[in-house]
Amino acid sequence: MTPIELDPLYEAKKYEEQIYSLWLSQAAFHSEPNPDKTPFVVMMPPPNVTGYLHIGHALNMTLQDIAIRYKRMKGFETLWLPGMDHAGIATQAVVERQIKEQGLTKEGLGRDEFVRRIWEWKEKYGGIILSQLKKLGVSADWDRLRFTLDEPYERAVKAAFVHYYEKGLLYKGQRITNWCPRCHTAISDIEVMYANEKGHLWYVRYPFADGSGSVTIATTRPETILGDAAVAVNPADPRYTDIVGKEVIVPIANRTIPVIADEAVLLDFGTGALKITPGHDPTDFEVGQRHNLPSMAVIGLDGLMNENALHYSGMSAIEAREKIVAEIDALGLLEKVDDYEHSVGHCSRCASTIEPIVTDQWYLRMKDLAVRALQAEREGKVEVLPVKWRKVYEGWLENINDWCVSRQLWWGHRIPVYHCEDCGEVIASVDAPHVCPKCGSSHITQESDVLDTWFSSALWPFATLGWPEQSASLTYYYPTSLLITGYDIIFFWVARMVISGLEFMDDVPFHTVFITGLVRDEQGRKMSKSLKNQVDPLDLISMYGTDALRFTMASLSTYGGQDILLSDQKLLSSRNFINKLWNATRFVDAGDDVKETLAGPRPSDDQLGLFDRWILTRLAGATRDVTAKMDVFDFGEASHRLYEFIWGNFCDWYIELAKIPLRDETRAPATRWVLAYVLEQTLRLLHPFVPFVTETITQQLYSGDHLMATTAYPEADAMTTYDKDATQADFLIGFIKAVRNLKAVFHLPPTEKQSVVVAGAESDIAAIMANAEAVKFVGRFADIGTELDSTQRYIKGAYGAMQVMILAKSDFDYEGELKVLEGKLELLHADTTKLEARLGNQDFLARAPAEV
């Protein structure tokens, strides 16, 4: 058979689409329960249908795909289940912005029409996301694609809600809530982003009702003074023991409120006296609960001052603040104003300032649920990697609050609670009731609120497999094996999935959680629109190819979960590596057909040359090292080891060394077999990282009757090694490197051939002379000898215990090079003198760190 012609350069655009279509046509990614195989399952963190995928998705999807392709090749029954999240508040916000540009509002459209438009958005951007995922080479089982608002998934969410409700873990109550006046909904504590802002601390006098003086409080929010219910002091504060129990008058409002003692008051903040406004501060709300204080809101859900704010009603909080401060000052009750920087909460979705307001919401009791999730991690049932993130996971669960799960939105899972308008019965049900089970009335209305999107996402590992039905897939694939995700959603998603898995499946949802860093630009800055440094993964794919992007992401990822600094130089380096592999393939396949060569017998040991045995031994070592790293999901180190072997050992050395035996009819067949074998094994090792180029090469070498995506992964234990021969070959390669380095130091042209003389141990010299042909060819030596010519000048260097000498040509500037070396030597002497002086200084030794 005539060898296949590969193009001079690998053009990613030419092959990637047809290769992906080939995988799909062969059902290479599909999985079914198989009792004869061990399952390996990854649940894709479902991208939000808010728009396009970003570079962070490219990192996360690449690492998941590497893991799943590796395990598939290792013989596991692999399932990578893909999907998308409806992302309630985030998706509603982007569609609201879209219709606003058309001069419309969701209220004007009405709930049904607005939700219909969001479904249109989902269909458009969901399709774009699927296309992007496939562009990245994602080998997910597309037959199992899930969306968090699909009917079966919605049924699972309702079942979970009803379960919690019937167990007494869900309750509705009036509590202080993080309210976003822009999104018009409550949000949970972990959806609030805090940032320090410069503001003021206003010191305001509250007169005693009995006319005996006043107490001064300090506040950052004078606009809420009208809603005050008490002034509080710490019971341990000696300054105020005599005023506890007295009454003071609220400035402007002219209401009397009590002075109370509570340990929540900080002794060192302001004056030590704190105004208590239960309707607008979480701490004040708790104080109010303890002391049975009334709660009055003066700021409404729209962010404006309400009817309780007297003559400030209708103003914005900021406008009212200025006017209230002015009125307090006019009353002679403003003592002073200090500059003050404090932390202010903002909505993570729209960046609006959060207003704590008492609202009627649904809450899930979390304390007992969190105990099991903590225990599962501490007992090793869930392993969080890197280790540093375990404290973050544990810390949140240890300090968990009840979870506000209701949202005042239209897009999402509507709360499955129904109210009888006639008798007031409350019904939680998966199926909508037609009549009230208590009185038989048909006047039934459903709650208008929807559930927090993370409530439904928390069910992802089992709801996607058919729960609450006990399907064959659920039995076989649950619990899943691995979750790869960013550190920014440990609270939002990871911990809540563990809680849900233990509650509904009585088992953890996954065994390993691998937390990645974030992708930043080469200056270490977070990707953002404001910095204009955001990059679209598809743009990078267009420029460098998918495999170059994937290999860059993998090689930059670390087992410590550090952030990744992305640059064009790193992407270019990965593209060059892929072209190096392509060119190596062209060389190997040009000499003989790889498929036919490997179909023949393996050469016997005595047919293999020294360097054949060396590369086979180094292949086994690389396979063993890479496999060990892949088994613990250390993809960064695995990619570095592959790069080192393929570019260094195989391409730079073995392919060059192979050119000598390939010219010899007797030795050529064995070397051709080794070239073909090492290439084929290398393609397998590389496939999880760069699937497109490895599959393209495989299809060309094997004429389409061999699919790399489902080929077995190399096994190091099945490979023959020749350690003694490999050590000798390493010695010879090291010798060639030593001569090259000596040439570089003295600025000799690398392609120019020189005569080399060696002196040293007889065994070392014998090894070099026995392989002189290969050493001279690869090292570009004119000849190798052991005798010096006393009439000639030599450039001398060392290789271990050996002396290495290069014959200097007549035009070599011997004196000039000596002067350069003497200058370097003087600098070294000066540095040594400084260091010796420092080490002789006892004060320095006493202060310096041990490593210094």
mmCIF file of N, CA and C in Angstrom, residues 710-819:
data_model
loop_
_atom_site.group_PDB
_atom_site.id
_atom_site.type_symbol
_atom_site.label_atom_id
_atom_site.label_comp_id
_atom_site.label_asym_id
_atom_site.label_seq_id
_atom_site.Cartn_x
_atom_site.Cartn_y
_atom_site.Cartn_z
ATOM 1 N N THR A 710 -11.729 5.650 20.897
ATOM 2 C CA THR A 710 -12.129 4.463 21.649
ATOM 3 C C THR A 710 -11.017 3.413 21.709
ATOM 4 N N THR A 711 -9.804 3.819 21.377
ATOM 5 C CA THR A 711 -8.653 2.917 21.442
ATOM 6 C C THR A 711 -8.179 2.791 22.887
ATOM 7 N N ALA A 712 -7.552 1.676 23.206
ATOM 8 C CA ALA A 712 -7.046 1.458 24.566
ATOM 9 C C ALA A 712 -5.855 2.372 24.857
ATOM 10 N N TYR A 713 -5.791 2.828 26.095
ATOM 11 C CA TYR A 713 -4.679 3.674 26.547
ATOM 12 C C TYR A 713 -3.440 2.803 26.742
ATOM 13 N N PRO A 714 -2.252 3.318 26.445
ATOM 14 C CA PRO A 714 -1.031 2.517 26.614
ATOM 15 C C PRO A 714 -0.829 2.063 28.057
ATOM 16 N N GLU A 715 -0.269 0.869 28.221
ATOM 17 C CA GLU A 715 0.036 0.319 29.540
ATOM 18 C C GLU A 715 1.552 0.177 29.674
ATOM 19 N N ALA A 716 2.132 0.889 30.608
ATOM 20 C CA ALA A 716 3.588 0.864 30.786
ATOM 21 C C ALA A 716 4.079 -0.535 31.130
ATOM 22 N N ASP A 717 3.302 -1.272 31.913
ATOM 23 C CA ASP A 717 3.748 -2.603 32.341
ATOM 24 C C ASP A 717 3.852 -3.587 31.181
ATOM 25 N N ALA A 718 3.159 -3.273 30.074
ATOM 26 C CA ALA A 718 3.205 -4.163 28.910
ATOM 27 C C ALA A 718 4.378 -3.838 27.987
ATOM 28 N N MET A 719 5.129 -2.803 28.314
ATOM 29 C CA MET A 719 6.237 -2.364 27.464
ATOM 30 C C MET A 719 7.569 -2.936 27.950
ATOM 31 N N THR A 720 8.382 -3.384 26.996
ATOM 32 C CA THR A 720 9.713 -3.908 27.324
ATOM 33 C C THR A 720 10.678 -2.746 27.520
ATOM 34 N N THR A 721 11.519 -2.843 28.551
ATOM 35 C CA THR A 721 12.487 -1.773 28.826
ATOM 36 C C THR A 721 13.910 -2.339 28.861
ATOM 37 N N TYR A 722 14.840 -1.448 28.610
ATOM 38 C CA TYR A 722 16.261 -1.810 28.563
ATOM 39 C C TYR A 722 17.032 -0.750 29.343
ATOM 40 N N ASP A 723 16.996 -0.865 30.648
ATOM 41 C CA ASP A 723 17.519 0.205 31.499
ATOM 42 C C ASP A 723 19.010 0.440 31.309
ATOM 43 N N LYS A 724 19.791 -0.633 31.199
ATOM 44 C CA LYS A 724 21.248 -0.478 31.053
ATOM 45 C C LYS A 724 21.577 0.219 29.737
ATOM 46 N N ASP A 725 20.920 -0.208 28.650
ATOM 47 C CA ASP A 725 21.151 0.422 27.340
ATOM 48 C C ASP A 725 20.680 1.878 27.349
ATOM 49 N N ALA A 726 19.558 2.126 28.023
ATOM 50 C CA ALA A 726 19.031 3.492 28.079
ATOM 51 C C ALA A 726 19.997 4.416 28.812
ATOM 52 N N THR A 727 20.625 3.898 29.874
ATOM 53 C CA THR A 727 21.607 4.702 30.620
ATOM 54 C C THR A 727 22.801 5.035 29.742
ATOM 55 N N GLN A 728 23.233 4.065 28.955
ATOM 56 C CA GLN A 728 24.374 4.324 28.058
ATOM 57 C C GLN A 728 24.001 5.336 26.975
ATOM 58 N N ALA A 729 22.798 5.219 26.439
ATOM 59 C CA ALA A 729 22.347 6.176 25.425
ATOM 60 C C ALA A 729 22.239 7.575 26.022
ATOM 61 N N ASP A 730 21.737 7.674 27.257
ATOM 62 C CA ASP A 730 21.660 8.976 27.937
ATOM 63 C C ASP A 730 23.050 9.591 28.084
ATOM 64 N N PHE A 731 24.035 8.739 28.357
ATOM 65 C CA PHE A 731 25.419 9.223 28.476
ATOM 66 C C PHE A 731 25.892 9.824 27.149
ATOM 67 N N LEU A 732 25.595 9.160 26.063
ATOM 68 C CA LEU A 732 26.027 9.641 24.737
ATOM 69 C C LEU A 732 25.292 10.933 24.359
ATOM 70 N N ILE A 733 23.999 10.973 24.654
ATOM 71 C CA ILE A 733 23.227 12.194 24.369
ATOM 72 C C ILE A 733 23.752 13.343 25.215
ATOM 73 N N GLY A 734 24.060 13.065 26.474
ATOM 74 C CA GLY A 734 24.633 14.092 27.352
ATOM 75 C C GLY A 734 25.957 14.600 26.825
ATOM 76 N N PHE A 735 26.750 13.696 26.240
ATOM 77 C CA PHE A 735 28.036 14.094 25.655
ATOM 78 C C PHE A 735 27.813 15.051 24.482
ATOM 79 N N ILE A 736 26.880 14.728 23.622
ATOM 80 C CA ILE A 736 26.578 15.604 22.475
ATOM 81 C C ILE A 736 26.118 16.977 22.973
ATOM 82 N N LYS A 737 25.264 16.986 24.003
ATOM 83 C CA LYS A 737 24.793 18.259 24.574
ATOM 84 C C LYS A 737 25.948 19.073 25.133
ATOM 85 N N ALA A 738 26.910 18.402 25.776
ATOM 86 C CA ALA A 738 28.055 19.101 26.371
ATOM 87 C C ALA A 738 28.872 19.803 25.295
ATOM 88 N N VAL A 739 29.071 19.116 24.166
ATOM 89 C CA VAL A 739 29.817 19.731 23.062
ATOM 90 C C VAL A 739 29.039 20.907 22.476
ATOM 91 N N ARG A 740 27.717 20.719 22.325
ATOM 92 C CA ARG A 740 26.883 21.816 21.815
ATOM 93 C C ARG A 740 26.946 23.033 22.733
ATOM 94 N N ASN A 741 26.882 22.787 24.035
ATOM 95 C CA ASN A 741 26.944 23.895 25.003
ATOM 96 C C ASN A 741 28.284 24.614 24.917
ATOM 97 N N LEU A 742 29.358 23.842 24.748
ATOM 98 C CA LEU A 742 30.695 24.430 24.639
ATOM 99 C C LEU A 742 30.779 25.314 23.389
ATOM 100 N N LYS A 743 30.177 24.852 22.302
ATOM 101 C CA LYS A 743 30.154 25.655 21.071
ATOM 102 C C LYS A 743 29.364 26.948 21.289
ATOM 103 N N ALA A 744 28.236 26.830 22.012
ATOM 104 C CA ALA A 744 27.401 28.006 22.253
ATOM 105 C C ALA A 744 28.124 29.031 23.114
ATOM 106 N N VAL A 745 28.856 28.572 24.142
ATOM 107 C CA VAL A 745 29.589 29.479 25.034
ATOM 108 C C VAL A 745 30.610 30.297 24.251
ATOM 109 N N PHE A 746 31.244 29.657 23.273
ATOM 110 C CA PHE A 746 32.300 30.347 22.514
ATOM 111 C C PHE A 746 31.830 30.801 21.138
ATOM 112 N N HIS A 747 30.516 30.896 21.004
ATOM 113 C CA HIS A 747 29.890 31.504 19.812
ATOM 114 C C HIS A 747 30.309 30.842 18.503
ATOM 115 N N LEU A 748 30.473 29.527 18.533
ATOM 116 C CA LEU A 748 30.768 28.795 17.301
ATOM 117 C C LEU A 748 29.452 28.481 16.583
ATOM 118 N N PRO A 749 29.381 28.626 15.270
ATOM 119 C CA PRO A 749 28.138 28.353 14.540
ATOM 120 C C PRO A 749 27.649 26.933 14.819
ATOM 121 N N PRO A 750 26.395 26.749 15.197
ATOM 122 C CA PRO A 750 25.902 25.417 15.577
ATOM 123 C C PRO A 750 25.942 24.401 14.441
ATOM 124 N N THR A 751 25.834 24.886 13.172
ATOM 125 C CA THR A 751 25.821 23.945 12.044
ATOM 126 C C THR A 751 27.231 23.632 11.532
ATOM 127 N N GLU A 752 28.207 24.334 12.042
ATOM 128 C CA GLU A 752 29.590 24.136 11.575
ATOM 129 C C GLU A 752 30.182 22.896 12.229
ATOM 130 N N LYS A 753 30.804 22.034 11.422
ATOM 131 C CA LYS A 753 31.372 20.791 11.950
ATOM 132 C C LYS A 753 32.795 21.016 12.456
ATOM 133 N N GLN A 754 33.059 20.565 13.680
ATOM 134 C CA GLN A 754 34.395 20.665 14.277
ATOM 135 C C GLN A 754 34.924 19.291 14.654
ATOM 136 N N SER A 755 36.238 19.227 14.785
ATOM 137 C CA SER A 755 36.876 18.004 15.286
ATOM 138 C C SER A 755 36.850 18.046 16.802
ATOM 139 N N VAL A 756 36.496 16.911 17.415
ATOM 140 C CA VAL A 756 36.371 16.827 18.861
ATOM 141 C C VAL A 756 37.325 15.770 19.405
ATOM 142 N N VAL A 757 37.994 16.129 20.504
ATOM 143 C CA VAL A 757 38.903 15.198 21.174
ATOM 144 C C VAL A 757 38.378 14.971 22.592
ATOM 145 N N VAL A 758 38.401 13.705 23.047
ATOM 146 C CA VAL A 758 37.926 13.388 24.400
ATOM 147 C C VAL A 758 39.025 12.701 25.190
ATOM 148 N N ALA A 759 38.995 12.946 26.513
ATOM 149 C CA ALA A 759 39.945 12.289 27.412
ATOM 150 C C ALA A 759 39.208 11.935 28.697
ATOM 151 N N GLY A 760 39.445 10.736 29.206
ATOM 152 C CA GLY A 760 38.760 10.333 30.432
ATOM 153 C C GLY A 760 38.837 8.840 30.625
ATOM 154 N N ALA A 761 37.870 8.289 31.340
ATOM 155 C CA ALA A 761 37.850 6.857 31.634
ATOM 156 C C ALA A 761 37.732 6.049 30.345
ATOM 157 N N GLU A 762 38.415 4.914 30.296
ATOM 158 C CA GLU A 762 38.429 4.076 29.092
ATOM 159 C C GLU A 762 37.019 3.614 28.712
ATOM 160 N N SER A 763 36.215 3.282 29.729
ATOM 161 C CA SER A 763 34.865 2.779 29.435
ATOM 162 C C SER A 763 34.009 3.855 28.768
ATOM 163 N N ASP A 764 34.168 5.111 29.231
ATOM 164 C CA ASP A 764 33.399 6.213 28.639
ATOM 165 C C ASP A 764 33.837 6.455 27.199
ATOM 166 N N ILE A 765 35.154 6.474 26.995
ATOM 167 C CA ILE A 765 35.680 6.712 25.639
ATOM 168 C C ILE A 765 35.267 5.574 24.714
ATOM 169 N N ALA A 766 35.306 4.337 25.234
ATOM 170 C CA ALA A 766 34.929 3.178 24.416
ATOM 171 C C ALA A 766 33.469 3.273 23.983
ATOM 172 N N ALA A 767 32.584 3.736 24.897
ATOM 173 C CA ALA A 767 31.162 3.874 24.560
ATOM 174 C C ALA A 767 30.971 4.895 23.453
ATOM 175 N N ILE A 768 31.718 6.015 23.531
ATOM 176 C CA ILE A 768 31.601 7.052 22.512
ATOM 177 C C ILE A 768 32.117 6.546 21.175
ATOM 178 N N MET A 769 33.253 5.897 21.195
ATOM 179 C CA MET A 769 33.852 5.440 19.942
ATOM 180 C C MET A 769 33.028 4.323 19.301
ATOM 181 N N ALA A 770 32.371 3.491 20.142
ATOM 182 C CA ALA A 770 31.557 2.398 19.595
ATOM 183 C C ALA A 770 30.319 2.934 18.872
ATOM 184 N N ASN A 771 29.915 4.136 19.234
ATOM 185 C CA ASN A 771 28.737 4.754 18.617
ATOM 186 C C ASN A 771 29.118 6.048 17.892
ATOM 187 N N ALA A 772 30.356 6.082 17.404
ATOM 188 C CA ALA A 772 30.891 7.303 16.799
ATOM 189 C C ALA A 772 30.055 7.775 15.618
ATOM 190 N N GLU A 773 29.537 6.834 14.831
ATOM 191 C CA GLU A 773 28.754 7.227 13.651
ATOM 192 C C GLU A 773 27.544 8.065 14.058
ATOM 193 N N ALA A 774 26.780 7.577 15.045
ATOM 194 C CA ALA A 774 25.586 8.293 15.495
ATOM 195 C C ALA A 774 25.959 9.599 16.181
ATOM 196 N N VAL A 775 26.988 9.568 17.009
ATOM 197 C CA VAL A 775 27.399 10.764 17.743
ATOM 198 C C VAL A 775 27.857 11.853 16.781
ATOM 199 N N LYS A 776 28.660 11.484 15.787
ATOM 200 C CA LYS A 776 29.144 12.484 14.815
ATOM 201 C C LYS A 776 27.985 13.045 13.993
ATOM 202 N N PHE A 777 27.056 12.178 13.591
ATOM 203 C CA PHE A 777 25.952 12.616 12.740
ATOM 204 C C PHE A 777 25.047 13.612 13.469
ATOM 205 N N VAL A 778 24.610 13.249 14.660
ATOM 206 C CA VAL A 778 23.679 14.105 15.383
ATOM 207 C C VAL A 778 24.392 15.313 15.975
ATOM 208 N N GLY A 779 25.632 15.110 16.443
ATOM 209 C CA GLY A 779 26.372 16.214 17.055
ATOM 210 C C GLY A 779 27.009 17.153 16.043
ATOM 211 N N ARG A 780 26.975 16.787 14.770
ATOM 212 C CA ARG A 780 27.613 17.565 13.695
ATOM 213 C C ARG A 780 29.103 17.749 13.984
ATOM 214 N N PHE A 781 29.793 16.618 14.222
ATOM 215 C CA PHE A 781 31.240 16.631 14.432
ATOM 216 C C PHE A 781 31.923 16.213 13.130
ATOM 217 N N ALA A 782 33.066 16.838 12.864
ATOM 218 C CA ALA A 782 33.859 16.404 11.702
ATOM 219 C C ALA A 782 34.455 15.031 11.994
ATOM 220 N N ASP A 783 34.982 14.855 13.197
ATOM 221 C CA ASP A 783 35.491 13.555 13.632
ATOM 222 C C ASP A 783 35.662 13.575 15.143
ATOM 223 N N ILE A 784 35.891 12.398 15.720
ATOM 224 C CA ILE A 784 36.126 12.264 17.154
ATOM 225 C C ILE A 784 37.437 11.529 17.344
ATOM 226 N N GLY A 785 38.291 12.077 18.198
ATOM 227 C CA GLY A 785 39.567 11.433 18.464
ATOM 228 C C GLY A 785 39.902 11.436 19.937
ATOM 229 N N THR A 786 41.028 10.812 20.263
ATOM 230 C CA THR A 786 41.474 10.763 21.660
ATOM 231 C C THR A 786 42.861 11.369 21.843
ATOM 232 N N GLU A 787 43.463 11.822 20.752
ATOM 233 C CA GLU A 787 44.833 12.374 20.801
ATOM 234 C C GLU A 787 44.817 13.854 20.434
ATOM 235 N N LEU A 788 45.525 14.673 21.241
ATOM 236 C CA LEU A 788 45.655 16.107 20.951
ATOM 237 C C LEU A 788 46.798 16.343 19.965
ATOM 238 N N ASP A 789 46.644 17.341 19.118
ATOM 239 C CA ASP A 789 47.714 17.791 18.221
ATOM 240 C C ASP A 789 48.398 18.970 18.903
ATOM 241 N N SER A 790 49.638 18.798 19.310
ATOM 242 C CA SER A 790 50.345 19.827 20.087
ATOM 243 C C SER A 790 50.541 21.111 19.314
ATOM 244 N N THR A 791 50.374 21.089 18.010
ATOM 245 C CA THR A 791 50.572 22.316 17.204
ATOM 246 C C THR A 791 49.277 23.130 17.104
ATOM 247 N N GLN A 792 48.185 22.570 17.645
ATOM 248 C CA GLN A 792 46.889 23.240 17.497
ATOM 249 C C GLN A 792 46.398 23.787 18.843
ATOM 250 N N ARG A 793 45.462 24.767 18.740
ATOM 251 C CA ARG A 793 44.796 25.289 19.940
ATOM 252 C C ARG A 793 43.416 24.635 20.063
ATOM 253 N N TYR A 794 42.988 24.418 21.313
ATOM 254 C CA TYR A 794 41.698 23.757 21.572
ATOM 255 C C TYR A 794 40.858 24.584 22.536
ATOM 256 N N ILE A 795 39.572 24.470 22.355
ATOM 257 C CA ILE A 795 38.618 25.030 23.327
ATOM 258 C C ILE A 795 38.245 23.880 24.258
ATOM 259 N N LYS A 796 38.486 24.072 25.547
ATOM 260 C CA LYS A 796 38.326 22.966 26.484
ATOM 261 C C LYS A 796 37.081 23.132 27.365
ATOM 262 N N GLY A 797 36.446 21.995 27.621
ATOM 263 C CA GLY A 797 35.302 21.968 28.516
ATOM 264 C C GLY A 797 35.267 20.636 29.235
ATOM 265 N N ALA A 798 34.203 20.375 29.963
ATOM 266 C CA ALA A 798 34.096 19.134 30.716
ATOM 267 C C ALA A 798 32.722 18.529 30.552
ATOM 268 N N TYR A 799 32.678 17.185 30.629
ATOM 269 C CA TYR A 799 31.421 16.444 30.680
ATOM 270 C C TYR A 799 31.603 15.375 31.747
ATOM 271 N N GLY A 800 31.067 15.661 32.925
ATOM 272 C CA GLY A 800 31.304 14.768 34.052
ATOM 273 C C GLY A 800 32.786 14.733 34.375
ATOM 274 N N ALA A 801 33.353 13.536 34.413
ATOM 275 C CA ALA A 801 34.792 13.388 34.706
ATOM 276 C C ALA A 801 35.635 13.454 33.442
ATOM 277 N N MET A 802 34.979 13.636 32.304
ATOM 278 C CA MET A 802 35.709 13.663 31.025
ATOM 279 C C MET A 802 36.102 15.083 30.643
ATOM 280 N N GLN A 803 37.188 15.172 29.875
ATOM 281 C CA GLN A 803 37.560 16.432 29.237
ATOM 282 C C GLN A 803 37.064 16.386 27.803
ATOM 283 N N VAL A 804 36.473 17.491 27.376
ATOM 284 C CA VAL A 804 35.973 17.618 26.006
ATOM 285 C C VAL A 804 36.695 18.787 25.366
ATOM 286 N N MET A 805 37.280 18.560 24.189
ATOM 287 C CA MET A 805 38.057 19.623 23.528
ATOM 288 C C MET A 805 37.627 19.742 22.073
ATOM 289 N N ILE A 806 37.425 20.996 21.657
ATOM 290 C CA ILE A 806 37.063 21.273 20.263
ATOM 291 C C ILE A 806 38.243 21.964 19.604
ATOM 292 N N LEU A 807 38.638 21.457 18.445
ATOM 293 C CA LEU A 807 39.749 22.065 17.712
ATOM 294 C C LEU A 807 39.352 23.454 17.235
ATOM 295 N N ALA A 808 40.121 24.463 17.661
ATOM 296 C CA ALA A 808 39.821 25.843 17.271
ATOM 297 C C ALA A 808 40.357 26.119 15.872
ATOM 298 N N LYS A 809 39.540 26.769 15.053
ATOM 299 C CA LYS A 809 39.990 27.104 13.704
ATOM 300 C C LYS A 809 40.902 28.322 13.744
ATOM 301 N N SER A 810 41.591 28.559 12.663
ATOM 302 C CA SER A 810 42.620 29.619 12.622
ATOM 303 C C SER A 810 42.043 31.005 12.871
ATOM 304 N N ASP A 811 40.763 31.221 12.511
ATOM 305 C CA ASP A 811 40.178 32.552 12.675
ATOM 306 C C ASP A 811 39.476 32.707 14.040
ATOM 307 N N PHE A 812 39.625 31.725 14.905
ATOM 308 C CA PHE A 812 38.983 31.810 16.219
ATOM 309 C C PHE A 812 39.684 32.869 17.077
ATOM 310 N N ASP A 813 38.903 33.801 17.657
ATOM 311 C CA ASP A 813 39.454 34.900 18.466
ATOM 312 C C ASP A 813 39.729 34.381 19.885
ATOM 313 N N TYR A 814 40.830 33.718 20.039
ATOM 314 C CA TYR A 814 41.181 33.074 21.303
ATOM 315 C C TYR A 814 41.331 34.100 22.429
ATOM 316 N N GLU A 815 42.124 35.188 22.136
ATOM 317 C CA GLU A 815 42.386 36.203 23.159
ATOM 318 C C GLU A 815 41.101 36.950 23.553
ATOM 319 N N GLY A 816 40.275 37.250 22.546
ATOM 320 C CA GLY A 816 39.028 37.960 22.830
ATOM 321 C C GLY A 816 38.113 37.145 23.739
ATOM 322 N N GLU A 817 37.992 35.845 23.475
ATOM 323 C CA GLU A 817 37.151 34.983 24.293
ATOM 324 C C GLU A 817 37.720 34.852 25.706
ATOM 325 N N LEU A 818 39.069 34.834 25.803
ATOM 326 C CA LEU A 818 39.703 34.769 27.129
ATOM 327 C C LEU A 818 39.359 35.998 27.963
ATOM 328 N N LYS A 819 39.374 37.168 27.316
ATOM 329 C CA LYS A 819 39.046 38.407 28.033
ATOM 330 C C LYS A 819 37.598 38.378 28.542
#
